[in-house]
Amino acid sequence: MKIAMKGNMKATAKAGINKALMVCTALCGLTVVSCAVAPIRLTQPIGVPVAQNKVDGLNVRVSIEDVRGTQVLGSRGGLYSETSLISTDASLIDQIGDNIISAMKTQGYLLATKAPANVEVKLEALTYDVNEVNSTTKDSKVFAQMSFYVEHTKGYIQKSYNVTLEKTTILLPTQKSIEALINDALIMVMQKGLDDSEFQANIQQAQVMPLMLNRSTVVEGTPVEVPTMSEQNPVPPEESTPVETFEQEETQTFKLLL
């Protein structure tokens, strides 16, 4: 009888140990998932904004530039956050540029290399942060900022727009979830600029003005010299009415140019 009881006790103890090991293994697995997070490079295409304020054939020249100091947006989090970075590559600004141009064409703009108004769009900030509230709840936040600059022969206007989006998930968000949040933020900030009535009013006013002086720029890495205003319109004789001159900005390099 005692031998049987001892055997049962040993079997029960062994089963308890095995169960405890299984629980520990499961917990360790969750810990690994939470802590060892791989870095990602964003690849999802950026969506095209749908601007609400339509225009009627306004002529503009558009350029898009990425002025961020780094391609790194932030970290996915976890114990080793420095090894779980989120980054983009140079193709991001091409995607944004193509989609802004597509949106402006749909909106009613006529894009050309010579126009009475120059529109410059700059991606100034794109960041991702995650706040690990507890072992299961994570709050993700994306911040996007762009500036829109409109210049014509009578002056210029520059405005900055930003969007902050947040999302709560169980455990750390997946790459798909992160990309969707960043995509939504970029679409929203682009649409803010395109729908700005003051931005449009300046382009509208420029339509009756002379063509803008086109500075030397780079198109897809190849320098292109475009005619200056003096080459397009020769200096008038001394007896004619003097032409008002305006100070031009220094030459800049753009990622994408129309």
PDB file of C-alpha atoms in Angstrom:
ATOM      1  CA  MET A   1       0.000   0.000   0.000  1.00  0.00           C
ATOM      2  CA  LYS A   2       2.777   2.431   0.977  1.00  0.00           C
ATOM      3  CA  ILE A   3       4.674   1.571  -2.165  1.00  0.00           C
ATOM      4  CA  ALA A   4       1.586   2.291  -4.313  1.00  0.00           C
ATOM      5  CA  MET A   5       1.003   5.629  -2.555  1.00  0.00           C
ATOM      6  CA  LYS A   6       4.625   6.617  -3.066  1.00  0.00           C
ATOM      7  CA  GLY A   7       4.328   5.750  -6.750  1.00  0.00           C
ATOM      8  CA  ASN A   8       1.184   7.841  -7.123  1.00  0.00           C
ATOM      9  CA  MET A   9       2.815  10.766  -5.332  1.00  0.00           C
ATOM     10  CA  LYS A  10       5.843  10.586  -7.623  1.00  0.00           C
ATOM     11  CA  ALA A  11       3.623  10.453 -10.715  1.00  0.00           C
ATOM     12  CA  THR A  12       1.580  13.418  -9.469  1.00  0.00           C
ATOM     13  CA  ALA A  13       4.718  15.412  -8.704  1.00  0.00           C
ATOM     14  CA  LYS A  14       6.181  14.602 -12.101  1.00  0.00           C
ATOM     15  CA  ALA A  15       2.959  15.686 -13.836  1.00  0.00           C
ATOM     16  CA  GLY A  16       2.996  18.921 -11.847  1.00  0.00           C
ATOM     17  CA  ILE A  17       6.578  19.627 -12.839  1.00  0.00           C
ATOM     18  CA  ASN A  18       5.819  18.953 -16.500  1.00  0.00           C
ATOM     19  CA  LYS A  19       2.816  21.292 -16.371  1.00  0.00           C
ATOM     20  CA  ALA A  20       4.899  24.002 -14.748  1.00  0.00           C
ATOM     21  CA  LEU A  21       7.551  23.601 -17.430  1.00  0.00           C
ATOM     22  CA  MET A  22       4.923  23.912 -20.138  1.00  0.00           C
ATOM     23  CA  VAL A  23       3.590  27.128 -18.568  1.00  0.00           C
ATOM     24  CA  CYS A  24       7.107  28.524 -18.245  1.00  0.00           C
ATOM     25  CA  THR A  25       7.865  27.647 -21.861  1.00  0.00           C
ATOM     26  CA  ALA A  26       4.708  29.412 -23.023  1.00  0.00           C
ATOM     27  CA  LEU A  27       5.515  32.486 -20.957  1.00  0.00           C
ATOM     28  CA  CYS A  28       9.058  32.524 -22.281  1.00  0.00           C
ATOM     29  CA  GLY A  29       7.699  32.304 -25.793  1.00  0.00           C
ATOM     30  CA  LEU A  30       5.506  35.355 -25.181  1.00  0.00           C
ATOM     31  CA  THR A  31       8.475  37.159 -23.677  1.00  0.00           C
ATOM     32  CA  VAL A  32      10.581  36.418 -26.743  1.00  0.00           C
ATOM     33  CA  VAL A  33       7.814  37.658 -29.020  1.00  0.00           C
ATOM     34  CA  SER A  34       7.498  40.817 -26.952  1.00  0.00           C
ATOM     35  CA  CYS A  35      11.205  41.471 -26.509  1.00  0.00           C
ATOM     36  CA  ALA A  36      13.008  40.168 -29.579  1.00  0.00           C
ATOM     37  CA  VAL A  37      11.375  42.250 -32.311  1.00  0.00           C
ATOM     38  CA  ALA A  38      12.979  42.336 -35.735  1.00  0.00           C
ATOM     39  CA  PRO A  39      13.628  45.644 -37.555  1.00  0.00           C
ATOM     40  CA  ILE A  40      11.489  46.439 -40.590  1.00  0.00           C
ATOM     41  CA  ARG A  41      11.778  48.575 -43.708  1.00  0.00           C
ATOM     42  CA  LEU A  42       8.477  49.992 -44.895  1.00  0.00           C
ATOM     43  CA  THR A  43       7.439  48.718 -48.311  1.00  0.00           C
ATOM     44  CA  GLN A  44       3.682  49.303 -48.543  1.00  0.00           C
ATOM     45  CA  PRO A  45       2.805  51.790 -51.320  1.00  0.00           C
ATOM     46  CA  ILE A  46       1.567  55.181 -50.140  1.00  0.00           C
ATOM     47  CA  GLY A  47      -2.062  55.890 -51.021  1.00  0.00           C
ATOM     48  CA  VAL A  48      -3.279  58.774 -53.175  1.00  0.00           C
ATOM     49  CA  PRO A  49      -5.149  61.560 -51.335  1.00  0.00           C
ATOM     50  CA  VAL A  50      -8.503  62.674 -52.691  1.00  0.00           C
ATOM     51  CA  ALA A  51      -8.593  66.475 -52.437  1.00  0.00           C
ATOM     52  CA  GLN A  52     -12.050  68.009 -51.994  1.00  0.00           C
ATOM     53  CA  ASN A  53     -11.335  71.539 -53.262  1.00  0.00           C
ATOM     54  CA  LYS A  54     -11.451  71.279 -57.038  1.00  0.00           C
ATOM     55  CA  VAL A  55      -9.764  73.834 -59.309  1.00  0.00           C
ATOM     56  CA  ASP A  56     -10.246  74.718 -62.957  1.00  0.00           C
ATOM     57  CA  GLY A  57      -7.062  74.312 -64.977  1.00  0.00           C
ATOM     58  CA  LEU A  58      -4.569  76.248 -62.831  1.00  0.00           C
ATOM     59  CA  ASN A  59      -1.017  76.033 -64.214  1.00  0.00           C
ATOM     60  CA  VAL A  60       1.679  75.055 -61.700  1.00  0.00           C
ATOM     61  CA  ARG A  61       5.183  73.628 -61.568  1.00  0.00           C
ATOM     62  CA  VAL A  62       5.596  71.062 -58.777  1.00  0.00           C
ATOM     63  CA  SER A  63       8.603  69.692 -56.913  1.00  0.00           C
ATOM     64  CA  ILE A  64       8.782  67.325 -53.947  1.00  0.00           C
ATOM     65  CA  GLU A  65      11.672  66.983 -51.523  1.00  0.00           C
ATOM     66  CA  ASP A  66      12.479  64.844 -48.478  1.00  0.00           C
ATOM     67  CA  VAL A  67      14.241  67.101 -45.966  1.00  0.00           C
ATOM     68  CA  ARG A  68      14.286  64.675 -43.032  1.00  0.00           C
ATOM     69  CA  GLY A  69      17.680  64.097 -41.502  1.00  0.00           C
ATOM     70  CA  THR A  70      17.237  60.310 -41.341  1.00  0.00           C
ATOM     71  CA  GLN A  71      15.292  57.452 -42.897  1.00  0.00           C
ATOM     72  CA  VAL A  72      14.621  55.989 -39.420  1.00  0.00           C
ATOM     73  CA  LEU A  73      11.107  56.639 -38.099  1.00  0.00           C
ATOM     74  CA  GLY A  74      11.503  55.082 -34.667  1.00  0.00           C
ATOM     75  CA  SER A  75      11.473  51.678 -32.967  1.00  0.00           C
ATOM     76  CA  ARG A  76       8.912  48.881 -32.765  1.00  0.00           C
ATOM     77  CA  GLY A  77       9.668  48.604 -29.052  1.00  0.00           C
ATOM     78  CA  GLY A  78      10.441  45.568 -26.946  1.00  0.00           C
ATOM     79  CA  LEU A  79      13.339  44.980 -24.562  1.00  0.00           C
ATOM     80  CA  TYR A  80      15.933  45.534 -27.300  1.00  0.00           C
ATOM     81  CA  SER A  81      14.310  48.525 -28.969  1.00  0.00           C
ATOM     82  CA  GLU A  82      17.575  49.671 -30.538  1.00  0.00           C
ATOM     83  CA  THR A  83      17.563  46.551 -32.738  1.00  0.00           C
ATOM     84  CA  SER A  84      13.926  46.852 -33.836  1.00  0.00           C
ATOM     85  CA  LEU A  85      14.092  50.061 -35.847  1.00  0.00           C
ATOM     86  CA  ILE A  86      11.531  51.135 -38.446  1.00  0.00           C
ATOM     87  CA  SER A  87      12.950  52.798 -41.537  1.00  0.00           C
ATOM     88  CA  THR A  88      12.110  53.872 -45.080  1.00  0.00           C
ATOM     89  CA  ASP A  89      14.276  54.230 -48.170  1.00  0.00           C
ATOM     90  CA  ALA A  90      14.761  56.820 -50.894  1.00  0.00           C
ATOM     91  CA  SER A  91      11.806  55.473 -52.857  1.00  0.00           C
ATOM     92  CA  LEU A  92       9.375  56.884 -50.277  1.00  0.00           C
ATOM     93  CA  ILE A  93       9.640  60.445 -51.601  1.00  0.00           C
ATOM     94  CA  ASP A  94       9.113  59.180 -55.159  1.00  0.00           C
ATOM     95  CA  GLN A  95       5.904  57.468 -54.036  1.00  0.00           C
ATOM     96  CA  ILE A  96       4.717  60.593 -52.242  1.00  0.00           C
ATOM     97  CA  GLY A  97       5.643  62.768 -55.214  1.00  0.00           C
ATOM     98  CA  ASP A  98       3.871  60.565 -57.740  1.00  0.00           C
ATOM     99  CA  ASN A  99       0.746  60.460 -55.606  1.00  0.00           C
ATOM    100  CA  ILE A 100       0.657  64.209 -54.945  1.00  0.00           C
ATOM    101  CA  ILE A 101       0.999  64.825 -58.688  1.00  0.00           C
ATOM    102  CA  SER A 102      -1.758  62.307 -59.404  1.00  0.00           C
ATOM    103  CA  ALA A 103      -4.000  63.963 -56.801  1.00  0.00           C
ATOM    104  CA  MET A 104      -3.322  67.466 -58.190  1.00  0.00           C
ATOM    105  CA  LYS A 105      -4.137  66.376 -61.731  1.00  0.00           C
ATOM    106  CA  THR A 106      -7.415  64.869 -60.530  1.00  0.00           C
ATOM    107  CA  GLN A 107      -8.061  68.053 -58.579  1.00  0.00           C
ATOM    108  CA  GLY A 108      -7.865  70.077 -61.787  1.00  0.00           C
ATOM    109  CA  TYR A 109      -4.308  71.453 -61.875  1.00  0.00           C
ATOM    110  CA  LEU A 110      -2.318  71.591 -65.111  1.00  0.00           C
ATOM    111  CA  LEU A 111       1.268  70.615 -64.319  1.00  0.00           C
ATOM    112  CA  ALA A 112       4.097  71.969 -66.466  1.00  0.00           C
ATOM    113  CA  THR A 113       7.833  72.697 -66.343  1.00  0.00           C
ATOM    114  CA  LYS A 114       7.132  76.404 -66.940  1.00  0.00           C
ATOM    115  CA  ALA A 115       4.239  78.003 -65.065  1.00  0.00           C
ATOM    116  CA  PRO A 116       3.303  81.255 -63.291  1.00  0.00           C
ATOM    117  CA  ALA A 117       3.443  79.487 -59.908  1.00  0.00           C
ATOM    118  CA  ASN A 118       5.992  77.130 -58.381  1.00  0.00           C
ATOM    119  CA  VAL A 119       4.718  74.648 -55.778  1.00  0.00           C
ATOM    120  CA  GLU A 120       7.283  72.987 -53.528  1.00  0.00           C
ATOM    121  CA  VAL A 121       6.236  70.211 -51.148  1.00  0.00           C
ATOM    122  CA  LYS A 122       8.625  69.058 -48.426  1.00  0.00           C
ATOM    123  CA  LEU A 123       8.378  66.027 -46.155  1.00  0.00           C
ATOM    124  CA  GLU A 124       9.720  67.513 -42.922  1.00  0.00           C
ATOM    125  CA  ALA A 125       8.999  64.796 -40.354  1.00  0.00           C
ATOM    126  CA  LEU A 126       7.747  61.222 -40.153  1.00  0.00           C
ATOM    127  CA  THR A 127       8.100  59.471 -36.804  1.00  0.00           C
ATOM    128  CA  TYR A 128       6.765  56.405 -34.997  1.00  0.00           C
ATOM    129  CA  ASP A 129       6.625  55.873 -31.228  1.00  0.00           C
ATOM    130  CA  VAL A 130       5.248  53.029 -29.139  1.00  0.00           C
ATOM    131  CA  ASN A 131       4.311  53.293 -25.475  1.00  0.00           C
ATOM    132  CA  GLU A 132       4.264  49.896 -23.756  1.00  0.00           C
ATOM    133  CA  VAL A 133       1.489  50.583 -21.234  1.00  0.00           C
ATOM    134  CA  ASN A 134       1.833  47.111 -19.698  1.00  0.00           C
ATOM    135  CA  SER A 135       2.855  43.580 -20.697  1.00  0.00           C
ATOM    136  CA  THR A 136      -0.018  43.307 -23.178  1.00  0.00           C
ATOM    137  CA  THR A 137      -1.278  46.800 -24.112  1.00  0.00           C
ATOM    138  CA  LYS A 138       0.762  48.938 -26.521  1.00  0.00           C
ATOM    139  CA  ASP A 139      -0.050  52.451 -27.764  1.00  0.00           C
ATOM    140  CA  SER A 140       1.397  53.357 -31.179  1.00  0.00           C
ATOM    141  CA  LYS A 141       1.682  56.952 -32.423  1.00  0.00           C
ATOM    142  CA  VAL A 142       2.646  58.264 -35.873  1.00  0.00           C
ATOM    143  CA  PHE A 143       3.485  61.919 -36.542  1.00  0.00           C
ATOM    144  CA  ALA A 144       3.739  63.286 -40.093  1.00  0.00           C
ATOM    145  CA  GLN A 145       4.568  66.851 -41.135  1.00  0.00           C
ATOM    146  CA  MET A 146       4.769  68.470 -44.576  1.00  0.00           C
ATOM    147  CA  SER A 147       5.198  72.034 -45.779  1.00  0.00           C
ATOM    148  CA  PHE A 148       3.664  73.490 -48.948  1.00  0.00           C
ATOM    149  CA  TYR A 149       5.367  76.481 -50.547  1.00  0.00           C
ATOM    150  CA  VAL A 150       3.801  78.515 -53.356  1.00  0.00           C
ATOM    151  CA  GLU A 151       5.919  81.137 -55.146  1.00  0.00           C
ATOM    152  CA  HIS A 152       5.046  83.557 -57.940  1.00  0.00           C
ATOM    153  CA  THR A 153       6.523  86.831 -59.236  1.00  0.00           C
ATOM    154  CA  LYS A 154       4.725  88.905 -56.600  1.00  0.00           C
ATOM    155  CA  GLY A 155       5.762  86.911 -53.550  1.00  0.00           C
ATOM    156  CA  TYR A 156       5.245  83.582 -51.830  1.00  0.00           C
ATOM    157  CA  ILE A 157       3.361  81.742 -49.099  1.00  0.00           C
ATOM    158  CA  GLN A 158       4.553  78.795 -47.027  1.00  0.00           C
ATOM    159  CA  LYS A 159       2.393  76.720 -44.701  1.00  0.00           C
ATOM    160  CA  SER A 160       3.099  73.639 -42.604  1.00  0.00           C
ATOM    161  CA  TYR A 161       0.633  70.844 -41.894  1.00  0.00           C
ATOM    162  CA  ASN A 162       0.858  67.944 -39.465  1.00  0.00           C
ATOM    163  CA  VAL A 163      -1.132  64.872 -38.486  1.00  0.00           C
ATOM    164  CA  THR A 164      -0.874  62.633 -35.407  1.00  0.00           C
ATOM    165  CA  LEU A 165      -2.542  59.211 -35.406  1.00  0.00           C
ATOM    166  CA  GLU A 166      -2.683  56.772 -32.496  1.00  0.00           C
ATOM    167  CA  LYS A 167      -3.694  53.127 -32.181  1.00  0.00           C
ATOM    168  CA  THR A 168      -3.838  50.684 -29.253  1.00  0.00           C
ATOM    169  CA  THR A 169      -2.981  47.014 -29.829  1.00  0.00           C
ATOM    170  CA  ILE A 170      -2.583  43.828 -27.813  1.00  0.00           C
ATOM    171  CA  LEU A 171       1.137  43.062 -27.747  1.00  0.00           C
ATOM    172  CA  LEU A 172       3.398  44.912 -30.144  1.00  0.00           C
ATOM    173  CA  PRO A 173       1.790  45.929 -33.477  1.00  0.00           C
ATOM    174  CA  THR A 174       2.587  43.962 -36.617  1.00  0.00           C
ATOM    175  CA  GLN A 175       4.408  45.379 -39.630  1.00  0.00           C
ATOM    176  CA  LYS A 176       1.106  45.500 -41.519  1.00  0.00           C
ATOM    177  CA  SER A 177      -0.512  47.513 -38.729  1.00  0.00           C
ATOM    178  CA  ILE A 178       2.413  49.941 -38.544  1.00  0.00           C
ATOM    179  CA  GLU A 179       2.476  50.475 -42.314  1.00  0.00           C
ATOM    180  CA  ALA A 180      -1.283  51.115 -42.399  1.00  0.00           C
ATOM    181  CA  LEU A 181      -1.019  53.746 -39.643  1.00  0.00           C
ATOM    182  CA  ILE A 182       1.882  55.534 -41.370  1.00  0.00           C
ATOM    183  CA  ASN A 183       0.103  55.368 -44.723  1.00  0.00           C
ATOM    184  CA  ASP A 184      -3.053  56.949 -43.264  1.00  0.00           C
ATOM    185  CA  ALA A 185      -1.030  59.755 -41.647  1.00  0.00           C
ATOM    186  CA  LEU A 186       0.753  60.599 -44.915  1.00  0.00           C
ATOM    187  CA  ILE A 187      -2.480  60.635 -46.915  1.00  0.00           C
ATOM    188  CA  MET A 188      -4.143  62.927 -44.374  1.00  0.00           C
ATOM    189  CA  VAL A 189      -1.278  65.430 -44.221  1.00  0.00           C
ATOM    190  CA  MET A 190      -1.058  65.576 -48.028  1.00  0.00           C
ATOM    191  CA  GLN A 191      -4.784  66.198 -48.258  1.00  0.00           C
ATOM    192  CA  LYS A 192      -4.576  69.035 -45.720  1.00  0.00           C
ATOM    193  CA  GLY A 193      -2.142  70.880 -47.969  1.00  0.00           C
ATOM    194  CA  LEU A 194      -4.044  70.252 -51.173  1.00  0.00           C
ATOM    195  CA  ASP A 195      -7.352  71.366 -49.645  1.00  0.00           C
ATOM    196  CA  ASP A 196      -6.007  74.610 -48.167  1.00  0.00           C
ATOM    197  CA  SER A 197      -8.037  77.494 -49.666  1.00  0.00           C
ATOM    198  CA  GLU A 198      -5.285  80.080 -49.031  1.00  0.00           C
ATOM    199  CA  PHE A 199      -2.808  77.839 -50.831  1.00  0.00           C
ATOM    200  CA  GLN A 200      -5.152  77.644 -53.818  1.00  0.00           C
ATOM    201  CA  ALA A 201      -5.886  81.385 -53.791  1.00  0.00           C
ATOM    202  CA  ASN A 202      -2.191  82.191 -54.271  1.00  0.00           C
ATOM    203  CA  ILE A 203      -1.965  79.835 -57.244  1.00  0.00           C
ATOM    204  CA  GLN A 204      -5.112  81.403 -58.683  1.00  0.00           C
ATOM    205  CA  GLN A 205      -3.673  84.933 -58.357  1.00  0.00           C
ATOM    206  CA  ALA A 206      -0.494  83.849 -60.133  1.00  0.00           C
ATOM    207  CA  GLN A 207      -2.311  82.778 -63.296  1.00  0.00           C
ATOM    208  CA  VAL A 208      -2.237  86.317 -64.748  1.00  0.00           C
ATOM    209  CA  MET A 209       1.432  86.846 -63.830  1.00  0.00           C
ATOM    210  CA  PRO A 210       4.584  86.157 -65.903  1.00  0.00           C
ATOM    211  CA  LEU A 211       6.144  82.690 -65.863  1.00  0.00           C
ATOM    212  CA  MET A 212       8.323  82.026 -62.840  1.00  0.00           C
ATOM    213  CA  LEU A 213      12.110  82.024 -63.069  1.00  0.00           C
ATOM    214  CA  ASN A 214      13.096  78.343 -63.175  1.00  0.00           C
ATOM    215  CA  ARG A 215      16.199  77.639 -61.136  1.00  0.00           C
ATOM    216  CA  SER A 216      18.768  74.974 -62.041  1.00  0.00           C
ATOM    217  CA  THR A 217      17.550  71.726 -60.519  1.00  0.00           C
ATOM    218  CA  VAL A 218      18.221  68.019 -60.596  1.00  0.00           C
ATOM    219  CA  VAL A 219      15.742  65.642 -62.172  1.00  0.00           C
ATOM    220  CA  GLU A 220      16.324  62.023 -61.128  1.00  0.00           C
ATOM    221  CA  GLY A 221      19.964  62.766 -60.378  1.00  0.00           C
ATOM    222  CA  THR A 222      20.787  64.469 -63.697  1.00  0.00           C
ATOM    223  CA  PRO A 223      21.492  68.231 -63.673  1.00  0.00           C
ATOM    224  CA  VAL A 224      19.206  70.166 -65.991  1.00  0.00           C
ATOM    225  CA  GLU A 225      19.722  73.805 -66.871  1.00  0.00           C
ATOM    226  CA  VAL A 226      16.454  75.557 -67.607  1.00  0.00           C
ATOM    227  CA  PRO A 227      16.182  79.022 -69.194  1.00  0.00           C
ATOM    228  CA  THR A 228      16.244  81.963 -66.848  1.00  0.00           C
ATOM    229  CA  MET A 229      13.584  84.655 -66.967  1.00  0.00           C
ATOM    230  CA  SER A 230      15.977  86.971 -68.852  1.00  0.00           C
ATOM    231  CA  GLU A 231      16.498  84.305 -71.505  1.00  0.00           C
ATOM    232  CA  GLN A 232      12.766  83.768 -71.858  1.00  0.00           C
ATOM    233  CA  ASN A 233      11.954  87.491 -71.909  1.00  0.00           C
ATOM    234  CA  PRO A 234      14.798  89.797 -73.105  1.00  0.00           C
ATOM    235  CA  VAL A 235      15.452  92.960 -71.110  1.00  0.00           C
ATOM    236  CA  PRO A 236      13.273  95.759 -72.531  1.00  0.00           C
ATOM    237  CA  PRO A 237      14.803  98.951 -73.964  1.00  0.00           C
ATOM    238  CA  GLU A 238      15.591 101.760 -71.537  1.00  0.00           C
ATOM    239  CA  GLU A 239      12.663 103.866 -72.725  1.00  0.00           C
ATOM    240  CA  SER A 240      10.094 101.223 -71.753  1.00  0.00           C
ATOM    241  CA  THR A 241       8.598 100.851 -68.306  1.00  0.00           C
ATOM    242  CA  PRO A 242      11.135  99.275 -65.920  1.00  0.00           C
ATOM    243  CA  VAL A 243      10.398  95.670 -65.003  1.00  0.00           C
ATOM    244  CA  GLU A 244      10.168  95.077 -61.247  1.00  0.00           C
ATOM    245  CA  THR A 245      12.714  92.528 -60.067  1.00  0.00           C
ATOM    246  CA  PHE A 246      12.349  90.072 -57.216  1.00  0.00           C
ATOM    247  CA  GLU A 247      14.963  88.320 -55.134  1.00  0.00           C
ATOM    248  CA  GLN A 248      15.252  84.622 -55.984  1.00  0.00           C
ATOM    249  CA  GLU A 249      16.131  81.785 -53.609  1.00  0.00           C
ATOM    250  CA  GLU A 250      19.371  79.850 -53.897  1.00  0.00           C
ATOM    251  CA  THR A 251      19.497  76.863 -56.224  1.00  0.00           C
ATOM    252  CA  GLN A 252      18.009  73.742 -54.662  1.00  0.00           C
ATOM    253  CA  THR A 253      18.020  70.053 -55.505  1.00  0.00           C
ATOM    254  CA  PHE A 254      14.721  68.222 -55.682  1.00  0.00           C
ATOM    255  CA  LYS A 255      13.943  64.546 -55.510  1.00  0.00           C
ATOM    256  CA  LEU A 256      11.179  64.746 -58.062  1.00  0.00           C
ATOM    257  CA  LEU A 257      10.331  67.528 -60.465  1.00  0.00           C
ATOM    258  CA  LEU A 258       7.617  68.481 -62.899  1.00  0.00           C
TER     259      LEU A 258
END
